[in-house]
GROMACS .gro file of N, CA and C in nm:
model
  219
    1UNK      N    1   6.537   8.828   9.251
    1UNK     CA    2   6.583   8.920   9.391
    1UNK      C    3   6.706   8.985   9.346
    2UNK      N    4   6.743   9.059   9.397
    2UNK     CA    5   6.838   9.160   9.428
    2UNK      C    6   6.972   9.139   9.576
    3UNK      N    7   7.096   9.163   9.552
    3UNK     CA    8   7.138   9.155   9.635
    3UNK      C    9   7.155   9.286   9.752
    4UNK      N   10   7.136   9.265   9.901
    4UNK     CA   11   7.114   9.463   9.941
    4UNK      C   12   7.240   9.397  10.071
    5UNK      N   13   7.285   9.468  10.083
    5UNK     CA   14   7.425   9.508  10.180
    5UNK      C   15   7.355   9.569  10.316
    6UNK      N   16   7.354   9.546  10.438
    6UNK     CA   17   7.322   9.575  10.521
    6UNK      C   18   7.395   9.554  10.661
    7UNK      N   19   7.471   9.682  10.694
    7UNK     CA   20   7.584   9.686  10.760
    7UNK      C   21   7.505   9.741  10.882
    8UNK      N   22   7.571   9.702  11.037
    8UNK     CA   23   7.535   9.748  11.145
    8UNK      C   24   7.616   9.664  11.272
    9UNK      N   25   7.555   9.659  11.375
    9UNK     CA   26   7.612   9.627  11.473
    9UNK      C   27   7.607   9.492  11.516
   10UNK      N   28   7.702   9.443  11.548
   10UNK     CA   29   7.696   9.259  11.598
   10UNK      C   30   7.644   9.203  11.653
   11UNK      N   31   7.533   9.254  11.773
   11UNK     CA   32   7.461   9.271  11.805
   11UNK      C   33   7.321   9.247  11.733
   12UNK      N   34   7.269   9.311  11.633
   12UNK     CA   35   7.153   9.322  11.585
   12UNK      C   36   7.173   9.210  11.510
   13UNK      N   37   7.303   9.195  11.414
   13UNK     CA   38   7.348   9.063  11.322
   13UNK      C   39   7.222   8.942  11.407
   14UNK      N   40   7.297   8.930  11.516
   14UNK     CA   41   7.294   8.812  11.626
   14UNK      C   42   7.128   8.781  11.681
   15UNK      N   43   7.142   8.910  11.693
   15UNK     CA   44   6.972   8.904  11.702
   15UNK      C   45   6.852   8.868  11.607
   16UNK      N   46   6.899   8.939  11.462
   16UNK     CA   47   6.816   8.880  11.376
   16UNK      C   48   6.865   8.737  11.335
   17UNK      N   49   6.976   8.747  11.336
   17UNK     CA   50   6.993   8.533  11.339
   17UNK      C   51   6.888   8.417  11.456
   18UNK      N   52   6.886   8.515  11.566
   18UNK     CA   53   6.794   8.380  11.662
   18UNK      C   54   6.664   8.419  11.581
   19UNK      N   55   6.608   8.549  11.520
   19UNK     CA   56   6.485   8.462  11.518
   19UNK      C   57   6.503   8.389  11.331
   20UNK      N   58   6.571   8.441  11.253
   20UNK     CA   59   6.582   8.330  11.139
   20UNK      C   60   6.613   8.210  11.193
   21UNK      N   61   6.659   8.177  11.309
   21UNK     CA   62   6.602   8.006  11.322
   21UNK      C   63   6.508   7.963  11.430
   22UNK      N   64   6.413   8.081  11.464
   22UNK     CA   65   6.297   8.010  11.544
   22UNK      C   66   6.325   8.035  11.688
   23UNK      N   67   6.437   8.126  11.752
   23UNK     CA   68   6.487   8.143  11.914
   23UNK      C   69   6.425   8.233  11.937
   24UNK      N   70   6.426   8.296  12.027
   24UNK     CA   71   6.379   8.422  12.123
   24UNK      C   72   6.479   8.513  12.093
   25UNK      N   73   6.438   8.648  12.097
   25UNK     CA   74   6.563   8.705  12.064
   25UNK      C   75   6.652   8.711  12.158
   26UNK      N   76   6.651   8.675  12.321
   26UNK     CA   77   6.694   8.682  12.429
   26UNK      C   78   6.787   8.555  12.434
   27UNK      N   79   6.838   8.498  12.338
   27UNK     CA   80   6.946   8.398  12.271
   27UNK      C   81   6.996   8.427  12.211
   28UNK      N   82   7.031   8.582  12.158
   28UNK     CA   83   7.136   8.652  12.040
   28UNK      C   84   7.300   8.589  12.092
   29UNK      N   85   7.287   8.578  12.277
   29UNK     CA   86   7.451   8.515  12.265
   29UNK      C   87   7.500   8.424  12.161
   30UNK      N   88   7.413   8.311  12.149
   30UNK     CA   89   7.421   8.190  12.088
   30UNK      C   90   7.499   8.202  11.943
   31UNK      N   91   7.485   8.355  11.919
   31UNK     CA   92   7.515   8.382  11.740
   31UNK      C   93   7.611   8.479  11.736
   32UNK      N   94   7.676   8.496  11.831
   32UNK     CA   95   7.776   8.594  11.807
   32UNK      C   96   7.872   8.593  11.707
   33UNK      N   97   7.918   8.725  11.646
   33UNK     CA   98   7.980   8.742  11.523
   33UNK      C   99   8.112   8.831  11.571
   34UNK      N  100   8.241   8.793  11.500
   34UNK     CA  101   8.350   8.870  11.496
   34UNK      C  102   8.284   9.018  11.463
   35UNK      N  103   8.386   9.112  11.526
   35UNK     CA  104   8.367   9.291  11.453
   35UNK      C  105   8.454   9.248  11.294
   36UNK      N  106   8.325   9.289  11.224
   36UNK     CA  107   8.395   9.340  11.076
   36UNK      C  108   8.395   9.224  11.005
   37UNK      N  109   8.318   9.120  11.058
   37UNK     CA  110   8.279   8.979  10.993
   37UNK      C  111   8.182   8.981  10.924
   38UNK      N  112   8.172   8.955  10.829
   38UNK     CA  113   8.041   8.907  10.773
   38UNK      C  114   7.948   8.783  10.726
   39UNK      N  115   7.826   8.837  10.720
   39UNK     CA  116   7.718   8.706  10.730
   39UNK      C  117   7.641   8.717  10.627
   40UNK      N  118   7.569   8.605  10.596
   40UNK     CA  119   7.506   8.642  10.473
   40UNK      C  120   7.430   8.539  10.447
   41UNK      N  121   7.277   8.623  10.418
   41UNK     CA  122   7.147   8.535  10.478
   41UNK      C  123   7.048   8.514  10.309
   42UNK      N  124   7.047   8.430  10.282
   42UNK     CA  125   6.989   8.425  10.106
   42UNK      C  126   6.813   8.449  10.197
   43UNK      N  127   6.748   8.533  10.141
   43UNK     CA  128   6.601   8.569  10.196
   43UNK      C  129   6.515   8.559  10.066
   44UNK      N  130   6.392   8.431  10.119
   44UNK     CA  131   6.293   8.425   9.988
   44UNK      C  132   6.183   8.542  10.049
   45UNK      N  133   6.140   8.627   9.975
   45UNK     CA  134   6.052   8.714  10.055
   45UNK      C  135   5.956   8.633  10.006
   46UNK      N  136   5.906   8.601   9.904
   46UNK     CA  137   5.816   8.522   9.981
   46UNK      C  138   5.688   8.456  10.027
   47UNK      N  139   5.825   8.402  10.114
   47UNK     CA  140   5.824   8.258  10.187
   47UNK      C  141   5.812   8.398  10.313
   48UNK      N  142   5.917   8.461  10.303
   48UNK     CA  143   5.918   8.558  10.407
   48UNK      C  144   6.032   8.509  10.522
   49UNK      N  145   6.123   8.429  10.459
   49UNK     CA  146   6.248   8.315  10.565
   49UNK      C  147   6.345   8.379  10.510
   50UNK      N  148   6.448   8.330  10.583
   50UNK     CA  149   6.601   8.284  10.485
   50UNK      C  150   6.638   8.180  10.490
   51UNK      N  151   6.783   8.210  10.510
   51UNK     CA  152   6.854   8.061  10.493
   51UNK      C  153   7.003   8.123  10.547
   52UNK      N  154   7.128   8.105  10.613
   52UNK     CA  155   7.243   8.153  10.647
   52UNK      C  156   7.280   8.087  10.568
   53UNK      N  157   7.390   8.148  10.495
   53UNK     CA  158   7.518   8.147  10.402
   53UNK      C  159   7.665   8.112  10.465
   54UNK      N  160   7.668   8.195  10.528
   54UNK     CA  161   7.772   8.203  10.622
   54UNK      C  162   7.734   8.300  10.762
   55UNK      N  163   7.843   8.270  10.872
   55UNK     CA  164   7.810   8.337  10.953
   55UNK      C  165   7.966   8.423  11.053
   56UNK      N  166   7.985   8.583  11.053
   56UNK     CA  167   8.086   8.557  11.119
   56UNK      C  168   8.211   8.548  11.049
   57UNK      N  169   8.211   8.566  10.910
   57UNK     CA  170   8.347   8.561  10.830
   57UNK      C  171   8.437   8.669  10.807
   58UNK      N  172   8.536   8.639  10.858
   58UNK     CA  173   8.647   8.754  10.889
   58UNK      C  174   8.765   8.718  10.815
   59UNK      N  175   8.803   8.648  10.741
   59UNK     CA  176   8.882   8.581  10.619
   59UNK      C  177   8.957   8.722  10.508
   60UNK      N  178   8.871   8.758  10.557
   60UNK     CA  179   8.923   8.909  10.455
   60UNK      C  180   8.995   9.010  10.538
   61UNK      N  181   9.051   8.997  10.690
   61UNK     CA  182   9.084   9.062  10.828
   61UNK      C  183   9.218   8.940  10.793
   62UNK      N  184   9.284   8.863  10.728
   62UNK     CA  185   9.395   8.758  10.796
   62UNK      C  186   9.520   8.804  10.755
   63UNK      N  187   9.481   8.870  10.627
   63UNK     CA  188   9.622   9.014  10.564
   63UNK      C  189   9.649   9.116  10.654
   64UNK      N  190   9.562   9.184  10.721
   64UNK     CA  191   9.564   9.294  10.830
   64UNK      C  192   9.639   9.249  10.911
   65UNK      N  193   9.551   9.129  10.979
   65UNK     CA  194   9.599   9.127  11.083
   65UNK      C  195   9.765   8.990  11.083
   66UNK      N  196   9.752   8.979  11.015
   66UNK     CA  197   9.952   8.931  10.961
   66UNK      C  198  10.002   9.041  10.992
   67UNK      N  199   9.996   9.155  10.879
   67UNK     CA  200  10.080   9.240  10.854
   67UNK      C  201  10.065   9.345  11.052
   68UNK      N  202   9.989   9.353  11.096
   68UNK     CA  203   9.893   9.395  11.234
   68UNK      C  204  10.068   9.349  11.339
   69UNK      N  205  10.028   9.181  11.324
   69UNK     CA  206  10.141   9.067  11.402
   69UNK      C  207  10.261   9.133  11.368
   70UNK      N  208  10.293   9.165  11.229
   70UNK     CA  209  10.455   9.162  11.215
   70UNK      C  210  10.504   9.299  11.275
   71UNK      N  211  10.428   9.376  11.291
   71UNK     CA  212  10.450   9.536  11.288
   71UNK      C  213  10.479   9.578  11.466
   72UNK      N  214  10.385   9.467  11.514
   72UNK     CA  215  10.446   9.456  11.646
   72UNK      C  216  10.516   9.393  11.689
   73UNK      N  217  10.539   9.283  11.665
   73UNK     CA  218  10.698   9.255  11.668
   73UNK      C  219  10.830   9.184  11.656
   0.00000   0.00000   0.00000
């Protein structure tokens, strides 16, 4: 396998996660992710299935948020 990056809106990610977990796509709100966060799935093309590795990880934004807070005040 190879690594592939997909950049899209959170609603698309949430809907994909419902399908990944065998849920109806209408339950996408149960899988909300933060803006600019990272969601990682290990996909097995042979099985046509994936495994969620991380969801809505926004730790990479912590430094920016701290700087923004300092600037505000």
